[in-house]
Short mmCIF file of C-alpha atoms and ligand atoms in Angstrom, two decimals:
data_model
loop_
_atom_site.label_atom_id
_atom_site.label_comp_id
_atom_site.label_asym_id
_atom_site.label_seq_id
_atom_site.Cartn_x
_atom_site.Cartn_y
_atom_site.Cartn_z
CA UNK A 29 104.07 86.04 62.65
CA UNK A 30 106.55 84.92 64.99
CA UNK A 31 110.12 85.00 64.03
CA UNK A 32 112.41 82.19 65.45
CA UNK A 33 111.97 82.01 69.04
CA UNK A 34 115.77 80.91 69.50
CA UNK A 35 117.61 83.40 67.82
CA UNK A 36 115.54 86.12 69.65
CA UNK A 37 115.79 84.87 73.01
CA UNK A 38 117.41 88.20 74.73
CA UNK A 39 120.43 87.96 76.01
CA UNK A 40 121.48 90.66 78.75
CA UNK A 41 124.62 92.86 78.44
CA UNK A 42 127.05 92.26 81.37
CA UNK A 43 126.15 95.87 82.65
CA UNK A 44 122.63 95.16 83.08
CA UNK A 45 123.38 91.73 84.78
CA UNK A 46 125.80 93.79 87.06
CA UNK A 47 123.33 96.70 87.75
CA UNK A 48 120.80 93.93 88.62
CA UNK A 49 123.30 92.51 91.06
CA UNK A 50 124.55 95.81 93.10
CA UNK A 51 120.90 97.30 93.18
CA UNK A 52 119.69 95.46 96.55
CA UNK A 53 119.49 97.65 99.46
CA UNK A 54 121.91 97.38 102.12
CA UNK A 55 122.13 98.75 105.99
CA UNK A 56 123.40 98.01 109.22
CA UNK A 57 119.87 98.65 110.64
CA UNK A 58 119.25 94.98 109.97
CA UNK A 59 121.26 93.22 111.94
CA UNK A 60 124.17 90.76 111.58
CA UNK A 61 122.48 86.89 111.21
CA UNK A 62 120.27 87.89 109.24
CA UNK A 63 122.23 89.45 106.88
CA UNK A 64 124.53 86.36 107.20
CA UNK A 65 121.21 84.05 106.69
CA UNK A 66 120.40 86.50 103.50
CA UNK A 67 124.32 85.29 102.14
CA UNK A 68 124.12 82.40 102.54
CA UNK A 69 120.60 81.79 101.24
CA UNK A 70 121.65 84.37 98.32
CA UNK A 71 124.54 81.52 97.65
CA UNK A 72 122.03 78.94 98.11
CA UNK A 73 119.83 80.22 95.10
CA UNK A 74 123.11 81.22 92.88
CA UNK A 75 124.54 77.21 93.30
CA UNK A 76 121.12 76.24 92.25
CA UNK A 77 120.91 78.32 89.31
CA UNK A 78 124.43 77.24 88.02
CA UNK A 79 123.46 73.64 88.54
CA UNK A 80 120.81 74.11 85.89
CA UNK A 81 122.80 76.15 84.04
CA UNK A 82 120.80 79.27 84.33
CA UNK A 83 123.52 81.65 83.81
CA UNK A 84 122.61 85.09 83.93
CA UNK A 85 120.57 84.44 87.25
CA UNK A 86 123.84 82.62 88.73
CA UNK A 87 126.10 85.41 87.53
CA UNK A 88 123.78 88.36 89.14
CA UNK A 89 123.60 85.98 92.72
CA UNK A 90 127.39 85.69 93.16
CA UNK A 91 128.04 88.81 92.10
CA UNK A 92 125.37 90.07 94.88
CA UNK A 93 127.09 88.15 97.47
CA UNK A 94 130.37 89.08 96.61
CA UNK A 95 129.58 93.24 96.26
CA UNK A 96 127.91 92.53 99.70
CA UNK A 97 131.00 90.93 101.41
CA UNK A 98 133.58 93.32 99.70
CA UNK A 99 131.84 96.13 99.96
CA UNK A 100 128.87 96.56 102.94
CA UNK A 101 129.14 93.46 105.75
CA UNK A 102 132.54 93.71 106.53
CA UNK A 103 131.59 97.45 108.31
CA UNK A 104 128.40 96.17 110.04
CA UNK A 105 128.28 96.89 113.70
CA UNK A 106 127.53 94.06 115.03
CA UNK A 107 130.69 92.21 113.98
CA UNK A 108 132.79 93.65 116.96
CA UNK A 109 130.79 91.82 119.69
CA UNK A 110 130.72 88.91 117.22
CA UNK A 111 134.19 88.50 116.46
CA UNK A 112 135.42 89.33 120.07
CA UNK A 113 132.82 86.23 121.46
CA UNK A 114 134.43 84.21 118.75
CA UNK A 115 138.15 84.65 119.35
CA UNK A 116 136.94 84.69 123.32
CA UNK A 117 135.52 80.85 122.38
CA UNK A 118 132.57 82.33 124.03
CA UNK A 119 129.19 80.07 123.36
CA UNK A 120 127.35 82.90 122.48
CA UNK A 121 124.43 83.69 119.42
CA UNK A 122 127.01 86.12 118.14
CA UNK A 123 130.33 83.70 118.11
CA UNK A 124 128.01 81.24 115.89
CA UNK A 125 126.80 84.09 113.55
CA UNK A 126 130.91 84.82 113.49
CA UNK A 127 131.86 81.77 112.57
CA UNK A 128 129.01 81.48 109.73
CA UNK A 129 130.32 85.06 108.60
CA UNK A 130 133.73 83.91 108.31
CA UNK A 131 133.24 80.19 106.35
CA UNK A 132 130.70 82.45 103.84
CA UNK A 133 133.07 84.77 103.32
CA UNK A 134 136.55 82.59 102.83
CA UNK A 135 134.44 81.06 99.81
CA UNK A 136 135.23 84.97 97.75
CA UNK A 137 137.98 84.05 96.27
CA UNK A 138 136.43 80.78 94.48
CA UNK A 139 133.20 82.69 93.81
CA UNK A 140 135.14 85.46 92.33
CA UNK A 141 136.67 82.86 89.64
CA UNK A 142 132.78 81.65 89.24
CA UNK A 143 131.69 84.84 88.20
CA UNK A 144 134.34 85.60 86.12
CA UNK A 145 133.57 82.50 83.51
CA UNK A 146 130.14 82.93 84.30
CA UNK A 147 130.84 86.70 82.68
CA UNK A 148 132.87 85.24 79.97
CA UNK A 149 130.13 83.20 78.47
CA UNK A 150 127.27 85.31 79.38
CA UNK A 151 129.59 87.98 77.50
CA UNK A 152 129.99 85.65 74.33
CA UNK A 153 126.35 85.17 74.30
CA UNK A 154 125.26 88.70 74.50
CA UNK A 155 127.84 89.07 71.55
CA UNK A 156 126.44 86.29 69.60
CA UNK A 157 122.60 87.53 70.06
CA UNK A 158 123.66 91.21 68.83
CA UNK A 159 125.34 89.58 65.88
CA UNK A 160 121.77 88.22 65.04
CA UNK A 161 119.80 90.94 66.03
CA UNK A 162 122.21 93.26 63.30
CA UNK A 163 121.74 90.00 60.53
CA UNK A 164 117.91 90.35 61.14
CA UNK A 165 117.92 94.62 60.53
CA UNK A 166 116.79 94.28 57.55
CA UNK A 167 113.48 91.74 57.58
CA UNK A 168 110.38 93.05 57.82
CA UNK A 169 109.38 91.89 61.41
CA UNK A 170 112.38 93.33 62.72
CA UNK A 171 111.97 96.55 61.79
CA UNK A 172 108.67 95.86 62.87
CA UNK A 173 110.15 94.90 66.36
CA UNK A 174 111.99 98.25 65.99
CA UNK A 175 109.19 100.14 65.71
CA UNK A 176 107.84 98.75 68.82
CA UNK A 177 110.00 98.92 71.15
CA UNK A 178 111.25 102.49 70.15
CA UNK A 179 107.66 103.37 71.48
CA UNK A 180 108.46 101.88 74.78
CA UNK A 181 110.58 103.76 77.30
CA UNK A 182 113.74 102.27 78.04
CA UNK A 183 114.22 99.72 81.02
CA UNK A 184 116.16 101.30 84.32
CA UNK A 185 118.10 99.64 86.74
CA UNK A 186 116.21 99.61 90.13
CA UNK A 187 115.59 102.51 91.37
CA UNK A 188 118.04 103.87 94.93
CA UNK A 189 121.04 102.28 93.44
CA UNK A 190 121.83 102.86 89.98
CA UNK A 191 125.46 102.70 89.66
CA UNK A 192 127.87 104.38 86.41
CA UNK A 193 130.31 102.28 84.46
CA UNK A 194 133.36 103.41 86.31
CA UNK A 195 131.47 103.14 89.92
CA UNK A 196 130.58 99.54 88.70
CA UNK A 197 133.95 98.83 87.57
CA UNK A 198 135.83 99.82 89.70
CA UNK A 199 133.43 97.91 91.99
CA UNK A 200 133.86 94.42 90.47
CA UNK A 201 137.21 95.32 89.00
CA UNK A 202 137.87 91.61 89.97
CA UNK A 203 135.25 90.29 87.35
CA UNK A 204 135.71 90.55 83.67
CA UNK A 205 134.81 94.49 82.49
CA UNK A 206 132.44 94.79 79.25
CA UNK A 207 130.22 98.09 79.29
CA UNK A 208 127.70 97.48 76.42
CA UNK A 209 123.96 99.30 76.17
CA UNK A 210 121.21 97.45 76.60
CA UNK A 211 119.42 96.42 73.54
CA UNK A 212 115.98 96.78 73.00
CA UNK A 213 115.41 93.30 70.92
CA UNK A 214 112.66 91.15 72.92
CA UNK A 215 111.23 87.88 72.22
CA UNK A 216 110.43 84.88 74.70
CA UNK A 217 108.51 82.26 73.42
CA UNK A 218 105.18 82.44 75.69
CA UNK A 219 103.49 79.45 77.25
CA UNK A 220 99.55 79.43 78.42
CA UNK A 221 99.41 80.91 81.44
CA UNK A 222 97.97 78.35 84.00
CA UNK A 223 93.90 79.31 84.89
CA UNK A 224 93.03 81.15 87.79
CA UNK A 225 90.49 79.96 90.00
CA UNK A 226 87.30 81.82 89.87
CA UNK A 227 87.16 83.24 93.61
CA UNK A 228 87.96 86.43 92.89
CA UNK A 229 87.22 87.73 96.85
CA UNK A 230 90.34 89.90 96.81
CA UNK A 231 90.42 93.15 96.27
CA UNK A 232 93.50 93.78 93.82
CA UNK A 233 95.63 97.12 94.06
CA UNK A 234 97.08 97.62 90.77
CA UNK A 235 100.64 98.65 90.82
CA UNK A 236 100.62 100.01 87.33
CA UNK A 237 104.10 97.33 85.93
CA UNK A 238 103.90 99.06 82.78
CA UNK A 239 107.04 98.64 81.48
CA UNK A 240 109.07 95.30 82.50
CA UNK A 241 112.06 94.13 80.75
CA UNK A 242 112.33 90.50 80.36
CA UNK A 243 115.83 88.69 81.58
CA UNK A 244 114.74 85.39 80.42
CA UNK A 245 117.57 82.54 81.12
CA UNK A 246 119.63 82.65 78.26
CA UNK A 247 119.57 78.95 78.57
CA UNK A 248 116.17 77.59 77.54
CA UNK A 249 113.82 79.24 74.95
CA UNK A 250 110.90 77.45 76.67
CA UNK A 251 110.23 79.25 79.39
CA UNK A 252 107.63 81.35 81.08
CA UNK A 253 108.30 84.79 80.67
CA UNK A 254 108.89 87.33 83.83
CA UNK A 255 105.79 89.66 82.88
CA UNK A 256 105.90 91.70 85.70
CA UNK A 257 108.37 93.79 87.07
CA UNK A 258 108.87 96.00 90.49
CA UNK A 259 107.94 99.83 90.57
CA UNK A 260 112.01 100.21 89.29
CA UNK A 261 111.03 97.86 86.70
CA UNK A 262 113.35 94.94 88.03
CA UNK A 263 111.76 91.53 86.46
CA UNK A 264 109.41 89.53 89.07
CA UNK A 265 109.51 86.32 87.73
CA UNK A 266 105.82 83.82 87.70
CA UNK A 267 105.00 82.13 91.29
CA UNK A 268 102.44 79.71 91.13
CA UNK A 269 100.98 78.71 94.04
CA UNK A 270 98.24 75.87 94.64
CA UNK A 271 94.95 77.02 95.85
CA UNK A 272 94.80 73.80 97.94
CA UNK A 273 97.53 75.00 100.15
CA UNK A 274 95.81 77.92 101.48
CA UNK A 275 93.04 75.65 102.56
CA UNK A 276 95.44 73.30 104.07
CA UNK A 277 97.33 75.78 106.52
CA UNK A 278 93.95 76.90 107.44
CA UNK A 279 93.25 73.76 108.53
CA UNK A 280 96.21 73.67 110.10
CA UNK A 281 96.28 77.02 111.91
CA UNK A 282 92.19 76.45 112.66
CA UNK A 283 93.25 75.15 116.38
CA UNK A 284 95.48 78.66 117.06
CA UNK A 285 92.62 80.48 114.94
CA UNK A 286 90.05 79.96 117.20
CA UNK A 287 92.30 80.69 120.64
CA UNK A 288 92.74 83.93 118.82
CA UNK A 289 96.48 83.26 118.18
CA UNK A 290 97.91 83.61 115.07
CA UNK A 291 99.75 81.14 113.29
CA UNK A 292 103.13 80.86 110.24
CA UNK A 293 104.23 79.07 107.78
CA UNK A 294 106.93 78.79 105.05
CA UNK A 295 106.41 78.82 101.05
CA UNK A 296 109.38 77.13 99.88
CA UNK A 297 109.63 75.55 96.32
CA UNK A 298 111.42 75.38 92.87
CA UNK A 299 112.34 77.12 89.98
CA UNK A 300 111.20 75.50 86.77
CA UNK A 301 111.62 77.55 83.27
CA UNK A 302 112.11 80.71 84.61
CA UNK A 303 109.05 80.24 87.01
CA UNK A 304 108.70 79.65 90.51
CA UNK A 305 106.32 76.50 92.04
CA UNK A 306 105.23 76.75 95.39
CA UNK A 307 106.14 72.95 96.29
CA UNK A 308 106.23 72.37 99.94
CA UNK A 309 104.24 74.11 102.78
CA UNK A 310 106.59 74.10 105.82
CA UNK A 311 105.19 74.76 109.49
CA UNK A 312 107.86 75.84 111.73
CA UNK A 313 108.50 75.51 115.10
CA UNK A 314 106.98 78.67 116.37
CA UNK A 315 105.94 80.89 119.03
CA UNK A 316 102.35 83.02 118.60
CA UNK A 317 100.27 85.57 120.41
CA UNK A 318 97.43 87.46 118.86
CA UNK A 319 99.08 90.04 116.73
CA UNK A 320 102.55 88.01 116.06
CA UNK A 321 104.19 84.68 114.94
CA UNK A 322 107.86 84.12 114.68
CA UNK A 323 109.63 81.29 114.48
CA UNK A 324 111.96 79.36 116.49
CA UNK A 325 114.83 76.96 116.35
CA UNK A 326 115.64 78.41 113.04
CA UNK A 327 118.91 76.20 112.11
CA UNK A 328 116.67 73.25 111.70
CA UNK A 329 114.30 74.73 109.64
CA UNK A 330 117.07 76.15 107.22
CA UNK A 331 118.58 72.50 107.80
CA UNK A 332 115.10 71.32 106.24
CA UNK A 333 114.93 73.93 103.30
CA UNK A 334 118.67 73.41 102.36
CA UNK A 335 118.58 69.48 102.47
CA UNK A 336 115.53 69.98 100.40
CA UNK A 337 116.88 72.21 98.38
CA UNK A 338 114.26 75.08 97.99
CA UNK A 339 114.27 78.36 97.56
CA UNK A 340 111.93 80.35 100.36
CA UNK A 341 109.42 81.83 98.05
CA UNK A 342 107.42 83.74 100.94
CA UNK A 343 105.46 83.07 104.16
CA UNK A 344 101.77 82.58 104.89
CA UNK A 345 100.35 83.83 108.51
CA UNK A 346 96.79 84.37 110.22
CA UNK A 347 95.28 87.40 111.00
CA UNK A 348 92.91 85.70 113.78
CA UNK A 349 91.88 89.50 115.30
CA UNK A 350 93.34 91.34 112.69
CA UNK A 351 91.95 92.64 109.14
CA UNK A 352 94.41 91.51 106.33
CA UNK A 353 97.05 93.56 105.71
CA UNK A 354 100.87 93.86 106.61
CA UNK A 355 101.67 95.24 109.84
CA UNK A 356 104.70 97.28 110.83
CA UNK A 357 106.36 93.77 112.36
CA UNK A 358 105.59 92.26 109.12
CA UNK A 359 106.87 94.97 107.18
CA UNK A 360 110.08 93.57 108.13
CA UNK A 361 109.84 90.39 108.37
CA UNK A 362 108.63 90.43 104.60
CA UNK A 363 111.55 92.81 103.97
CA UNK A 364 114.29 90.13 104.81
CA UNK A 365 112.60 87.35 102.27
CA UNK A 366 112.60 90.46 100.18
CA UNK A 367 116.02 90.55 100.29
CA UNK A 368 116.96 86.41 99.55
CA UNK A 369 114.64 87.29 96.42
CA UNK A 370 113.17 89.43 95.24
CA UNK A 371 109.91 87.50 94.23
CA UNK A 372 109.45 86.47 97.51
CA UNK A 373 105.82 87.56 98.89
CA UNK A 374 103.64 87.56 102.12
CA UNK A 375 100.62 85.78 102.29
CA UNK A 376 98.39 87.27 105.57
CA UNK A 377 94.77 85.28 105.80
CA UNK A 378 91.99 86.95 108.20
CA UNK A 379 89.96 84.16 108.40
CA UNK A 380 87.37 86.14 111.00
CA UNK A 381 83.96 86.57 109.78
CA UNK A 382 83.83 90.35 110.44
CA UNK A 383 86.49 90.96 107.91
CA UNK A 384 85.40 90.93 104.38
CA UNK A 385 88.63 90.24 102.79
CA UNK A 386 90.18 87.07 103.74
CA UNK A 387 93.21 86.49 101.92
CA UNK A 388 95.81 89.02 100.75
CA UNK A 389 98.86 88.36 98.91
CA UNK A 390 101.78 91.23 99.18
CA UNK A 391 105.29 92.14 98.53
CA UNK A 392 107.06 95.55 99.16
CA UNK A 393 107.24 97.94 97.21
CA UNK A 394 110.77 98.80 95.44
CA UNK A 395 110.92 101.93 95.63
CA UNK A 396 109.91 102.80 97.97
CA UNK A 397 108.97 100.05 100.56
CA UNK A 398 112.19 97.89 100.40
CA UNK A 399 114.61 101.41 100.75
CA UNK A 400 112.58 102.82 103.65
CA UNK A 401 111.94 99.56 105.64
CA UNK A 402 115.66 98.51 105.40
CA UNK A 403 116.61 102.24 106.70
CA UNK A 404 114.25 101.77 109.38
CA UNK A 405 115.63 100.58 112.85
CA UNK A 406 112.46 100.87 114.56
CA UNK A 407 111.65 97.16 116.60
CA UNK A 408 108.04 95.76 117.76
CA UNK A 409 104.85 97.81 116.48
CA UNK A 410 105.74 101.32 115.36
CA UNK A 411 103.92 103.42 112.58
CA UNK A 412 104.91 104.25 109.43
CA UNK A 413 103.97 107.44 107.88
CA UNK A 414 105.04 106.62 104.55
CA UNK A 415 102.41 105.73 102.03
CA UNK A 416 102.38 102.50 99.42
CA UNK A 417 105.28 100.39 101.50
CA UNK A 418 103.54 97.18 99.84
CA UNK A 419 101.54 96.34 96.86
CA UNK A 420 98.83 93.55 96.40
CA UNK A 421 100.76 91.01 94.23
CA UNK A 422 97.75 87.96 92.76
CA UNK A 423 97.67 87.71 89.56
CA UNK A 424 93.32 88.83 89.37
CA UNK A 425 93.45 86.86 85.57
CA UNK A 426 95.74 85.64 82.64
CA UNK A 427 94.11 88.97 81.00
CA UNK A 428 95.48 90.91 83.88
CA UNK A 429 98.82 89.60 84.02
CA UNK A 430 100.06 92.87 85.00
CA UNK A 431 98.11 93.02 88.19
CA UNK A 432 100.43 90.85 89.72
CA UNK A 433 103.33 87.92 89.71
CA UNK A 434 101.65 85.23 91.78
CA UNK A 435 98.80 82.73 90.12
CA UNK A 436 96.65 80.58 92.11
CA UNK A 437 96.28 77.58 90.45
CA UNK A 438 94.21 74.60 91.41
CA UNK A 439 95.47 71.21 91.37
CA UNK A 440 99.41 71.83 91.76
CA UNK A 441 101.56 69.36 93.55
CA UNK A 442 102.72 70.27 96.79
CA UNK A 443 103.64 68.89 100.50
CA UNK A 444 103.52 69.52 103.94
CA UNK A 445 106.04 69.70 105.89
CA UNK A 446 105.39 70.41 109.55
CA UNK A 447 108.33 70.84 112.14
CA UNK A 448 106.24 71.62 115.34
ZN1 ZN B 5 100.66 89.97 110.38
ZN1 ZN B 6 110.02 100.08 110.64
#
């Protein structure tokens, strides 16, 4: 019997939220822009959760940016060339990157204030929701609910960066200090999971997301839960992605395909209860050879996805000569979507007819993929020794929701937007 959906919705503790927002990996192996692209995407994302009042998501976003301006970019490397090309009024890459650095950061102080109300309220709500939670003690499905979740283990920060109270504190001294436990209550109202086509070519590597906990938006009680999680058990929310597309940027890519070169695009779309929708396929300008793609004139395409006002939920590329899987250059590149979300995935297609899998749909692992690729300063094709960097990420069926976050759905909405 299911209690009241709206007085269960969880609400996270401040120190969770927090955890959540200090736990992304940072070095000054990856280098300056795109760390300054990461910011200001990061900001991106954190605006458009606060416009739809999606609180705890905005809270953890501009808290991330902040911890990473006040505490990590300010000692990257590559800000002495930078700044000296900028105060030079050289016309240089690095002056630009400067200048970007600079406007992002002079935005702390008004961000800080953002957080802090966004912590007051979130604070208030987690209040309110333990209030209920000690109310409801005494009915029978609670202590049912009890019962339940004392079997499960408790949820962990991600893994690499798990910080204490007074390291957190002292931290984000700046933003409004509660330390409160986790609580184990858990209810979001579930929704139908959309069907999965039938073609089930893939080969699926389970990643074993035993245990995820659920940050729904404290917002909305209709919304699709986050049922998977990383290997540190940090949520993964829902992508769905239309089948159709995949067809479509074969098409597209078919000319490249058969000349043996391979060919990229962008998955940008929305966020829509708690869910992401794969909305718009971009092409971008780009330059190819057989085992790489990367993209050029990159201000206009981020012109495009910020006028558009998308989040970048992944990227899709051809393996013309290539089986499907990510390569060391992809590794990376995957890494820094990795890093503007976490959802974010790589879609790699070996449309060959040698190669018996044909479409493969991956994100890092965390740990230990996203700690050892960020460490790694290694350029072009180089090996890594390490074992399970990345995980297969399709959802195989609605009864194997675990198997992964993204669900191939027929029939979505979506467009095509090609820069070339
Ligand atoms: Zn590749
Ligand atoms: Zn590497």
């Amino acid at each position: 019997m299911p209690m009241n959906s709206e007085t269960l919705v969880k609400a996270p503790s401040l120190k969770v939220l927090k955890g959540t927002a200090t736990s992304y990996h940072y070095s000054n192996q990856i280098p300056l822009s795109i760390w300054v692209r990461t910011a200001s995407r990061i900001l991106k994302h954190a605006n458009s959760y606060a416009s739809k009042d999606v609180q705890d998501q905005a809270f953890v976003l501009y808290t991330r940016f902040i911890d990473l301006f006040a505490y990590n970019l300010y000692r990257h490397p590559d800000l002495v060339r930078a700044k000296s090309d900028y105060q030079a009024n050289k016309k240089t890459n690095e002056a630009k990157i400067y200048r970007e650095y600079v406007q992002l950061r002079s935005k702390l102080p008004q961000l800080m204030e953002e957080a802090e109300k966004l912590g007051s309220a979130l604070k208030l709500r987690y209040n309110e929701y333990q209030e209920k939670l000690k109310r409801e003690e005494t009915t029978p499905d609670r202590q049912r609910l009890i019962a339940a979740e004392s079997r499960r283990p408790e949820p962990q920060l991600k893994s690499g960066r798990v910080f204490s109270d007074i390291e957190l504190s002292r931290k984000l001294e700046r933003l409004s200090d509660t330390s409160q436990s986790s609580v184990s209550g858990k209810r979001v109202s579930q929704l139908k999971y959309p069907e999965v086509p039938s073609t089930k070519s893939f080969e699926v590597a389970i990643s074993g997301h035993e245990n995820s906990i659920q940050v729904a938006p404290v917002a909305s009680p209709l919304t699709h839960p986050a049922i998977n999680s990383t290997e540190g058990r940090s949520p993964l929310r829902t992508i769905f992605l239309p089948s159709e597309l995949i067809n479509n940027f074969l098409d597209i890519a078919s000319h490249n395909t058969q000349q043996g070169m391979e060919t990229c695009g962008l998955l940008c779309g929305k966020l829509n209860r708690n869910a992401f929708f794969v909305t718009y396929l971009v092409i971008p300008e780009q330059t190819s050879t057989p085992n790489t793609c990367s993209t050029k004139n990159e201000e206009h395409l981020f012109d495009v996805i910020d006028q558009l006002d998308l989040f970048i939920l992944g990227w899709i590329h051809t393996h013309p000569t290539q089986s499907c899987f990510l390569s060391s250059v992809d590794l990376h590149t995957q890494n820094s979507y990795q890093i503007m979300l976490n959802e974010a995935v790589a879609v790699v297609c070996s449309p060959g007819e040698r190669f018996s899998k044909k479409l493969g749909i991956f994100r890092l692992t965390d740990p230990p993929g996203i700690a050892t690729i960020t460490s790694c300063g290694k350029s072009g094709f180089h090996p890594h020794p390490e074992k399970n960097l990345y995980v297969e990420c399709y959802r195989i069926s609605k009864e194997n929701a675990k198997s992964g976050h993204v669900v191939i759905k027929k029939g979505l909405p979506y467009h095509l937007k090609d820069l070339r």
